[in-house]
Structures are given as C-alpha cells and as structure tokens.
Amino acid sequence: MRNFQFTNSIYKTCYQTVLRERERGEELSHLGPYQCSIILRLFSGNFSWQIRPSIRFRLKFKGLLLKMKEEELWKCQIQDWYPKFKAVSIKTLFHKLPEPFVEYLMDDSGPFVLPKTISNQDALPHRLKPTCPELQGEDYHPWEEEKEENEDEEDTPSFPELELTVNQSIEILGRSVFPKLNWSAPKDTAWISPNGTLRCTCFSEIALLLRSSDSLVHDLCHAFDSCEDKSCSRPPQFYLALRKWYGGLRPEMEFRCFVRGGLLVGISQREITGFYPSVFEEQPNLESLVFEFFEEHVVEKFELENYTFDVYVTKDRRAKLIDFNPWGAFTLPLLFSWEELEKNFDELVKTNDALDADEEGTSETFERVSIEGCSKNVRISAGSKMLRLRERGYHVDFRVVVSEGAVQPGLRAMSGVPYDYIDAAPGSAWDQFLKNADEELQRQGLELD
C-alpha cells in the first residue's frame, strides 16, 4: 500500500472539516502533519500556519475562503493556454492520457508497482539475485523465485503505446523533461526521483513521479471542489504535458503575478524559503521587466479578468511564462494574503476613478467590470488598462524575501517525504522506534552492570 498517497475519503473528511469550522473563524488545532498538509493543499491561500515543538500543527484562518468559477479553472489548464503563449513560454509537448493510465494513477488499493516497460528503462533498480551459495541459504530455490516473478508480471500494468510516444517526445525535447498534468506538477515527489528533482529521461521515471504524487490527486479527483458553480468532478480528458528541462534555472528568479479585474495588483517571489540579496537589490528593475511582459504579452491575450501567472526571468533579462492559476482557491498567495491583494485592487480602482473625474470629457472609453457581484469602474484605453497609472508613477506591489529572518516555511517540509518520516506524535512509528531504542539501551546498560 502507498502510505504516502492521500485517499479520497481522507481528502473529503479534511475538506468537510474546513467547511464546518470556517464560519467560526477559529484555529484548526491538534492536527497532525498528514491532515495539515492535505488542508493546506486544498485551501493553501487561506491559512497561516506554524509548527509547534510537539510536531503538531496549527492552522489559522486568514479570511473567508475565496471561491472560483469553473470557467477560470478550465482556462488555466496548460493545454488550453499554451498554444496562445507558445512563443514566450517553455517548449512543451502534450499527450492525451488513456483512461486506464488515469485509473492506474488513482488506484490505491494494491501494492506500489510501476508499469512494465518495453524499452527496458526502469526508474527503480531491479532486485539482485544472490549468486553465492552462502547468501542463498538452505531454503533458496531458483524456480520458486522465477514463479513469483512470472506472477508479478501478469499483474503489472503496461501502456506500450503511451510509453512509445512519450519517449519520442523526450528525445525531441533534448532527452530531459519535467512532467505535469492539466494543472499541477508532482513537485512533492522530487525526493523519490533518482536525481532529487523533477527531471525525467524516460517513461518509467515519469510514471514513478506521477504515481507517487499527492498533489496530483487534486487534479485527478478534486480540481473542481473550490468552484462555486461546480457541475463536474473531473475534466473529461487528462493530458500529460512534457516540458523541456533546463538544469541551470535559478529558483529565486521565478515570480508569481496577481491579476484582478485585468489589473496587475501584486508580484511575489516564488522561492520564499531563502534570502537572495541579488534579487532584493534588483527589485526595481525586475518589477519593470515583469510589468512590461504583462502589458505586452498577457493582458490582451488571456481571456480571464482574475487569475495569477508565473514568470521566470532569464540571465539575459527575458521573461518566460511558466504557468497560469486561478485567483484564490488552492493558489498560493506566497508573500501576500488574499485580503492584501483585494485591498490593492480596491486602491487601484479608486485611483482610476479619481483620474477619470479629472479628465472628464476625453474621448477615451470606460468599462464596468463586475467582480463577485460588485461592479466597479476600471479604465479601458486603446493601449492598456494600467498605462495611465504607470505614467503617473504607479509601481506594482512587488514583494521579495528581504532578509534571512523573513524566510517562510515551504510546504515541502510536510510533503517532501512519506508521512511516517515526519510523524513523531505519540503512537507513531517513530515514537515506537524511539521507545524500543531506549529500552534496548537500558537493557544493554543493565547487562554491562
């Protein structure tokens, strides 16, 4: 059994717990890391959290849960937005996943097995057979081992057509890729990879990351749970996106941009678990570069009014689009809270309205933007919604980690290894192991005496 794979029942229980308690505005305390990590994945942008000495976690509501609409979720699928932004993004190839493979990813009823490959490229090493009589033992019989292997092969799933096309795409993309599904990448399983990253060189390594991932359970089973107009539980088709791997990327140069009502209201550093002085020093230049990218490549092409997008700034100061995500729901606000971002938007709207009042009678046009039932005036000009604000000296609220003391804990602290590795609560496997070790030390001490 995969003890690090979330089951639908656990997800449902945690989801119902949040919905039940959120109206009270109270803390969710006495949570183990397993339950806490699930809730953070479902409602990551709506909690602050801290680790207690007893390895128990406390989740505190940062505000009401921000819902989204199904349309916003559909538009943020990588296979939907990538064709429009191909020229400014990372080279990506797509594969429709057959339903048997999707069922294989969701199956949590049996032992953890990887698909049988036709290329003999396996992500996990084969078991070595003993060759010395001393190692084989008296009860070793080769024919019994061969019988067991034959029985295992009969139950091992196989997807030869998918494997063949995936391996061909890997060759086209330079023999190294990182995978993701419609919305999510298996970032929580980098620890299990032979190289400790999401870099994959064959189908078997991709299957290993996807099959082991807890994050992808969201895509497979719970993507629409945060939609206020939910009408389905999963998309009709899942896609495997293979993205070209670049080994020299600097994590501190990736930024998340928050767009509300078509206005860029905030930019946050994505890597918030470390302090990078160079990023802090270049903050003004980076803000201008990201803003220009938004104005030139994003605002007029992406159909939604409310969303987030991630960009990476290269060494030669070019911005590359990484991903789109819905506003609110399961999207991380990183160095912001959603309340702060909403406040930034309200201030921008007020500034626009004030400028409109000063420039009455001009030929420029306006548009009413309705957000969650509240209509507000947002300037719509021939060039850009924010160009006039920029000309008045407006700068986007750009946040980076400003010192060593300002770093924040990452979710990898809870999802980087299986649950049993970090659960030290009374009654856990680690707790029992430590008790047994203490008893053994005491016994040895008595023998010495």
mmCIF file of N, CA and C in Angstrom, residues 289-368:
data_model
loop_
_atom_site.group_PDB
_atom_site.id
_atom_site.type_symbol
_atom_site.label_atom_id
_atom_site.label_comp_id
_atom_site.label_asym_id
_atom_site.label_seq_id
_atom_site.Cartn_x
_atom_site.Cartn_y
_atom_site.Cartn_z
ATOM 1 N N LEU A 289 10.487 44.961 -15.547
ATOM 2 C CA LEU A 289 10.547 43.919 -16.572
ATOM 3 C C LEU A 289 9.279 43.066 -16.570
ATOM 4 N N VAL A 290 8.828 42.664 -15.389
ATOM 5 C CA VAL A 290 7.630 41.833 -15.300
ATOM 6 C C VAL A 290 6.398 42.618 -15.735
ATOM 7 N N PHE A 291 6.329 43.892 -15.355
ATOM 8 C CA PHE A 291 5.190 44.718 -15.755
ATOM 9 C C PHE A 291 5.121 44.850 -17.277
ATOM 10 N N GLU A 292 6.255 45.096 -17.920
ATOM 11 C CA GLU A 292 6.277 45.215 -19.376
ATOM 12 C C GLU A 292 5.865 43.911 -20.045
ATOM 13 N N PHE A 293 6.276 42.777 -19.469
ATOM 14 C CA PHE A 293 5.873 41.482 -20.010
ATOM 15 C C PHE A 293 4.363 41.311 -19.912
ATOM 16 N N PHE A 294 3.812 41.697 -18.788
ATOM 17 C CA PHE A 294 2.367 41.604 -18.598
ATOM 18 C C PHE A 294 1.619 42.457 -19.618
ATOM 19 N N GLU A 295 2.061 43.689 -19.811
ATOM 20 C CA GLU A 295 1.397 44.591 -20.737
ATOM 21 C C GLU A 295 1.526 44.124 -22.184
ATOM 22 N N GLU A 296 2.678 43.585 -22.536
ATOM 23 C CA GLU A 296 2.940 43.235 -23.938
ATOM 24 C C GLU A 296 2.394 41.877 -24.332
ATOM 25 N N HIS A 297 2.428 40.897 -23.416
ATOM 26 C CA HIS A 297 2.147 39.521 -23.809
ATOM 27 C C HIS A 297 0.944 38.871 -23.128
ATOM 28 N N VAL A 298 0.484 39.419 -22.012
ATOM 29 C CA VAL A 298 -0.513 38.691 -21.226
ATOM 30 C C VAL A 298 -1.885 39.349 -21.213
ATOM 31 N N VAL A 299 -1.955 40.628 -20.854
ATOM 32 C CA VAL A 299 -3.233 41.248 -20.508
ATOM 33 C C VAL A 299 -4.244 41.216 -21.649
ATOM 34 N N GLU A 300 -3.799 41.355 -22.887
ATOM 35 C CA GLU A 300 -4.737 41.383 -24.003
ATOM 36 C C GLU A 300 -5.015 39.995 -24.588
ATOM 37 N N LYS A 301 -4.251 38.988 -24.164
ATOM 38 C CA LYS A 301 -4.380 37.657 -24.760
ATOM 39 C C LYS A 301 -5.104 36.658 -23.874
ATOM 40 N N PHE A 302 -4.954 36.804 -22.558
ATOM 41 C CA PHE A 302 -5.590 35.837 -21.656
ATOM 42 C C PHE A 302 -7.018 36.278 -21.389
ATOM 43 N N GLU A 303 -7.961 35.354 -21.501
ATOM 44 C CA GLU A 303 -9.380 35.697 -21.508
ATOM 45 C C GLU A 303 -9.949 36.081 -20.156
ATOM 46 N N LEU A 304 -9.329 35.654 -19.068
ATOM 47 C CA LEU A 304 -9.908 35.894 -17.747
ATOM 48 C C LEU A 304 -9.585 37.282 -17.225
ATOM 49 N N GLU A 305 -10.411 37.750 -16.285
ATOM 50 C CA GLU A 305 -10.167 39.015 -15.597
ATOM 51 C C GLU A 305 -9.398 38.809 -14.296
ATOM 52 N N ASN A 306 -9.597 37.640 -13.670
ATOM 53 C CA ASN A 306 -8.981 37.346 -12.376
ATOM 54 C C ASN A 306 -8.164 36.068 -12.481
ATOM 55 N N TYR A 307 -6.884 36.153 -12.222
ATOM 56 C CA TYR A 307 -6.009 34.992 -12.365
ATOM 57 C C TYR A 307 -4.632 35.326 -11.809
ATOM 58 N N THR A 308 -3.772 34.341 -11.753
ATOM 59 C CA THR A 308 -2.361 34.552 -11.452
ATOM 60 C C THR A 308 -1.539 33.896 -12.554
ATOM 61 N N PHE A 309 -0.345 34.400 -12.761
ATOM 62 C CA PHE A 309 0.557 33.758 -13.706
ATOM 63 C C PHE A 309 1.985 33.810 -13.157
ATOM 64 N N ASP A 310 2.754 32.795 -13.480
ATOM 65 C CA ASP A 310 4.140 32.693 -13.028
ATOM 66 C C ASP A 310 5.083 32.967 -14.188
ATOM 67 N N VAL A 311 6.130 33.744 -13.923
ATOM 68 C CA VAL A 311 7.141 34.038 -14.938
ATOM 69 C C VAL A 311 8.526 33.749 -14.377
ATOM 70 N N TYR A 312 9.424 33.422 -15.279
ATOM 71 C CA TYR A 312 10.832 33.223 -14.910
ATOM 72 C C TYR A 312 11.672 34.243 -15.670
ATOM 73 N N VAL A 313 12.569 34.909 -14.974
ATOM 74 C CA VAL A 313 13.443 35.911 -15.583
ATOM 75 C C VAL A 313 14.806 35.276 -15.842
ATOM 76 N N THR A 314 15.212 35.237 -17.109
ATOM 77 C CA THR A 314 16.460 34.597 -17.511
ATOM 78 C C THR A 314 17.662 35.502 -17.220
ATOM 79 N N LYS A 315 18.853 34.944 -17.423
ATOM 80 C CA LYS A 315 20.083 35.708 -17.173
ATOM 81 C C LYS A 315 20.200 36.911 -18.094
ATOM 82 N N ASP A 316 19.665 36.791 -19.318
ATOM 83 C CA ASP A 316 19.723 37.918 -20.254
ATOM 84 C C ASP A 316 18.490 38.806 -20.153
ATOM 85 N N ARG A 317 17.794 38.714 -19.027
ATOM 86 C CA ARG A 317 16.662 39.569 -18.686
ATOM 87 C C ARG A 317 15.505 39.467 -19.678
ATOM 88 N N ARG A 318 15.147 38.241 -19.980
ATOM 89 C CA ARG A 318 13.923 37.956 -20.728
ATOM 90 C C ARG A 318 12.974 37.203 -19.806
ATOM 91 N N ALA A 319 11.696 37.498 -19.918
ATOM 92 C CA ALA A 319 10.692 36.827 -19.084
ATOM 93 C C ALA A 319 10.083 35.662 -19.861
ATOM 94 N N LYS A 320 9.979 34.530 -19.204
ATOM 95 C CA LYS A 320 9.366 33.337 -19.791
ATOM 96 C C LYS A 320 8.137 32.960 -18.966
ATOM 97 N N LEU A 321 7.016 32.755 -19.652
ATOM 98 C CA LEU A 321 5.781 32.372 -18.972
ATOM 99 C C LEU A 321 5.857 30.908 -18.545
ATOM 100 N N ILE A 322 5.574 30.656 -17.285
ATOM 101 C CA ILE A 322 5.644 29.300 -16.741
ATOM 102 C C ILE A 322 4.262 28.678 -16.607
ATOM 103 N N ASP A 323 3.310 29.423 -16.042
ATOM 104 C CA ASP A 323 2.014 28.799 -15.763
ATOM 105 C C ASP A 323 0.966 29.859 -15.453
ATOM 106 N N PHE A 324 -0.308 29.466 -15.564
ATOM 107 C CA PHE A 324 -1.449 30.253 -15.109
ATOM 108 C C PHE A 324 -2.157 29.478 -14.010
ATOM 109 N N ASN A 325 -2.717 30.209 -13.044
ATOM 110 C CA ASN A 325 -3.509 29.600 -11.982
ATOM 111 C C ASN A 325 -4.717 30.476 -11.677
ATOM 112 N N PRO A 326 -5.795 29.892 -11.145
ATOM 113 C CA PRO A 326 -6.976 30.696 -10.800
ATOM 114 C C PRO A 326 -6.690 31.658 -9.655
ATOM 115 N N TRP A 327 -7.493 32.685 -9.561
ATOM 116 C CA TRP A 327 -7.421 33.624 -8.438
ATOM 117 C C TRP A 327 -8.080 32.977 -7.224
ATOM 118 N N GLY A 328 -7.341 32.927 -6.109
ATOM 119 C CA GLY A 328 -7.885 32.359 -4.884
ATOM 120 C C GLY A 328 -7.838 30.848 -4.882
ATOM 121 N N ALA A 329 -8.801 30.247 -4.168
ATOM 122 C CA ALA A 329 -8.930 28.789 -4.079
ATOM 123 C C ALA A 329 -7.616 28.161 -3.621
ATOM 124 N N PHE A 330 -7.085 27.217 -4.407
ATOM 125 C CA PHE A 330 -5.898 26.472 -3.981
ATOM 126 C C PHE A 330 -4.592 27.150 -4.375
ATOM 127 N N THR A 331 -4.641 28.326 -5.005
ATOM 128 C CA THR A 331 -3.428 29.020 -5.436
ATOM 129 C C THR A 331 -2.759 29.694 -4.243
ATOM 130 N N LEU A 332 -1.451 29.546 -4.134
ATOM 131 C CA LEU A 332 -0.711 30.143 -3.028
ATOM 132 C C LEU A 332 -0.512 31.640 -3.253
ATOM 133 N N PRO A 333 -0.848 32.492 -2.270
ATOM 134 C CA PRO A 333 -0.562 33.925 -2.391
ATOM 135 C C PRO A 333 0.860 34.286 -1.986
ATOM 136 N N LEU A 334 1.606 33.290 -1.467
ATOM 137 C CA LEU A 334 3.029 33.459 -1.154
ATOM 138 C C LEU A 334 3.261 34.582 -0.150
ATOM 139 N N LEU A 335 3.925 35.687 -0.537
ATOM 140 C CA LEU A 335 4.268 36.746 0.410
ATOM 141 C C LEU A 335 3.109 37.710 0.656
ATOM 142 N N PHE A 336 1.972 37.468 0.027
ATOM 143 C CA PHE A 336 0.761 38.252 0.251
ATOM 144 C C PHE A 336 -0.246 37.415 1.035
ATOM 145 N N SER A 337 -1.317 38.074 1.427
ATOM 146 C CA SER A 337 -2.563 37.395 1.788
ATOM 147 C C SER A 337 -3.573 37.817 0.731
ATOM 148 N N TRP A 338 -4.633 37.041 0.573
ATOM 149 C CA TRP A 338 -5.637 37.418 -0.418
ATOM 150 C C TRP A 338 -6.329 38.724 -0.037
ATOM 151 N N GLU A 339 -6.440 39.011 1.252
ATOM 152 C CA GLU A 339 -7.029 40.268 1.678
ATOM 153 C C GLU A 339 -6.171 41.451 1.239
ATOM 154 N N GLU A 340 -4.857 41.312 1.333
ATOM 155 C CA GLU A 340 -3.969 42.388 0.897
ATOM 156 C C GLU A 340 -4.084 42.632 -0.603
ATOM 157 N N LEU A 341 -4.204 41.567 -1.359
ATOM 158 C CA LEU A 341 -4.338 41.709 -2.804
ATOM 159 C C LEU A 341 -5.669 42.363 -3.172
ATOM 160 N N GLU A 342 -6.733 42.003 -2.468
ATOM 161 C CA GLU A 342 -8.021 42.642 -2.703
ATOM 162 C C GLU A 342 -7.946 44.136 -2.364
ATOM 163 N N LYS A 343 -7.230 44.470 -1.314
ATOM 164 C CA LYS A 343 -7.075 45.873 -0.929
ATOM 165 C C LYS A 343 -6.302 46.632 -2.000
ATOM 166 N N ASN A 344 -5.262 46.012 -2.551
ATOM 167 C CA ASN A 344 -4.510 46.658 -3.629
ATOM 168 C C ASN A 344 -5.411 46.954 -4.818
ATOM 169 N N PHE A 345 -6.288 46.011 -5.131
ATOM 170 C CA PHE A 345 -7.198 46.210 -6.251
ATOM 171 C C PHE A 345 -8.160 47.366 -5.984
ATOM 172 N N ASP A 346 -8.712 47.415 -4.782
ATOM 173 C CA ASP A 346 -9.642 48.494 -4.436
ATOM 174 C C ASP A 346 -8.966 49.855 -4.551
ATOM 175 N N GLU A 347 -7.711 49.942 -4.123
ATOM 176 C CA GLU A 347 -6.983 51.212 -4.210
ATOM 177 C C GLU A 347 -6.734 51.610 -5.658
ATOM 178 N N LEU A 348 -6.434 50.646 -6.507
ATOM 179 C CA LEU A 348 -6.240 50.948 -7.919
ATOM 180 C C LEU A 348 -7.521 51.453 -8.560
ATOM 181 N N VAL A 349 -8.638 50.838 -8.216
ATOM 182 C CA VAL A 349 -9.925 51.261 -8.763
ATOM 183 C C VAL A 349 -10.229 52.691 -8.328
ATOM 184 N N LYS A 350 -9.994 53.019 -7.055
ATOM 185 C CA LYS A 350 -10.236 54.372 -6.571
ATOM 186 C C LYS A 350 -9.345 55.379 -7.287
ATOM 187 N N THR A 351 -8.083 55.016 -7.505
ATOM 188 C CA THR A 351 -7.171 55.915 -8.215
ATOM 189 C C THR A 351 -7.648 56.145 -9.641
ATOM 190 N N ASN A 352 -8.095 55.075 -10.295
ATOM 191 C CA ASN A 352 -8.625 55.205 -11.651
ATOM 192 C C ASN A 352 -9.850 56.104 -11.679
ATOM 193 N N ASP A 353 -10.745 55.929 -10.717
ATOM 194 C CA ASP A 353 -11.951 56.743 -10.671
ATOM 195 C C ASP A 353 -11.609 58.219 -10.470
ATOM 196 N N ALA A 354 -10.594 58.479 -9.623
ATOM 197 C CA ALA A 354 -10.196 59.868 -9.387
ATOM 198 C C ALA A 354 -9.620 60.496 -10.652
ATOM 199 N N LEU A 355 -8.815 59.740 -11.369
ATOM 200 C CA LEU A 355 -8.257 60.253 -12.617
ATOM 201 C C LEU A 355 -9.346 60.457 -13.659
ATOM 202 N N ASP A 356 -10.344 59.576 -13.652
ATOM 203 C CA ASP A 356 -11.454 59.726 -14.589
ATOM 204 C C ASP A 356 -12.207 61.030 -14.326
ATOM 205 N N ALA A 357 -12.384 61.346 -13.051
ATOM 206 C CA ALA A 357 -13.105 62.566 -12.690
ATOM 207 C C ALA A 357 -12.328 63.810 -13.128
ATOM 208 N N ASP A 358 -11.006 63.728 -13.093
ATOM 209 C CA ASP A 358 -10.165 64.862 -13.501
ATOM 210 C C ASP A 358 -10.108 65.027 -15.011
ATOM 211 N N GLU A 359 -10.432 63.964 -15.728
ATOM 212 C CA GLU A 359 -10.281 64.006 -17.180
ATOM 213 C C GLU A 359 -11.620 63.804 -17.884
ATOM 214 N N GLU A 360 -12.669 64.275 -17.301
ATOM 215 C CA GLU A 360 -13.995 64.144 -17.915
ATOM 216 C C GLU A 360 -14.019 64.871 -19.257
ATOM 217 N N GLY A 361 -14.733 64.271 -20.186
ATOM 218 C CA GLY A 361 -14.848 64.879 -21.494
ATOM 219 C C GLY A 361 -13.836 64.388 -22.500
ATOM 220 N N THR A 362 -12.901 63.508 -22.083
ATOM 221 C CA THR A 362 -11.944 62.961 -23.037
ATOM 222 C C THR A 362 -12.627 61.906 -23.887
ATOM 223 N N SER A 363 -11.949 61.514 -24.951
ATOM 224 C CA SER A 363 -12.535 60.557 -25.893
ATOM 225 C C SER A 363 -12.280 59.124 -25.504
ATOM 226 N N GLU A 364 -11.520 58.903 -24.427
ATOM 227 C CA GLU A 364 -11.229 57.538 -24.027
ATOM 228 C C GLU A 364 -12.470 56.898 -23.417
ATOM 229 N N THR A 365 -12.528 55.583 -23.468
ATOM 230 C CA THR A 365 -13.705 54.846 -23.037
ATOM 231 C C THR A 365 -13.493 54.173 -21.697
ATOM 232 N N PHE A 366 -14.607 53.768 -21.100
ATOM 233 C CA PHE A 366 -14.575 53.099 -19.810
ATOM 234 C C PHE A 366 -15.387 51.821 -19.890
ATOM 235 N N GLU A 367 -15.166 50.944 -18.951
ATOM 236 C CA GLU A 367 -15.898 49.685 -18.911
ATOM 237 C C GLU A 367 -16.222 49.342 -17.481
ATOM 238 N N ARG A 368 -17.382 48.761 -17.294
ATOM 239 C CA ARG A 368 -17.769 48.294 -15.964
ATOM 240 C C ARG A 368 -17.303 46.866 -15.799
#
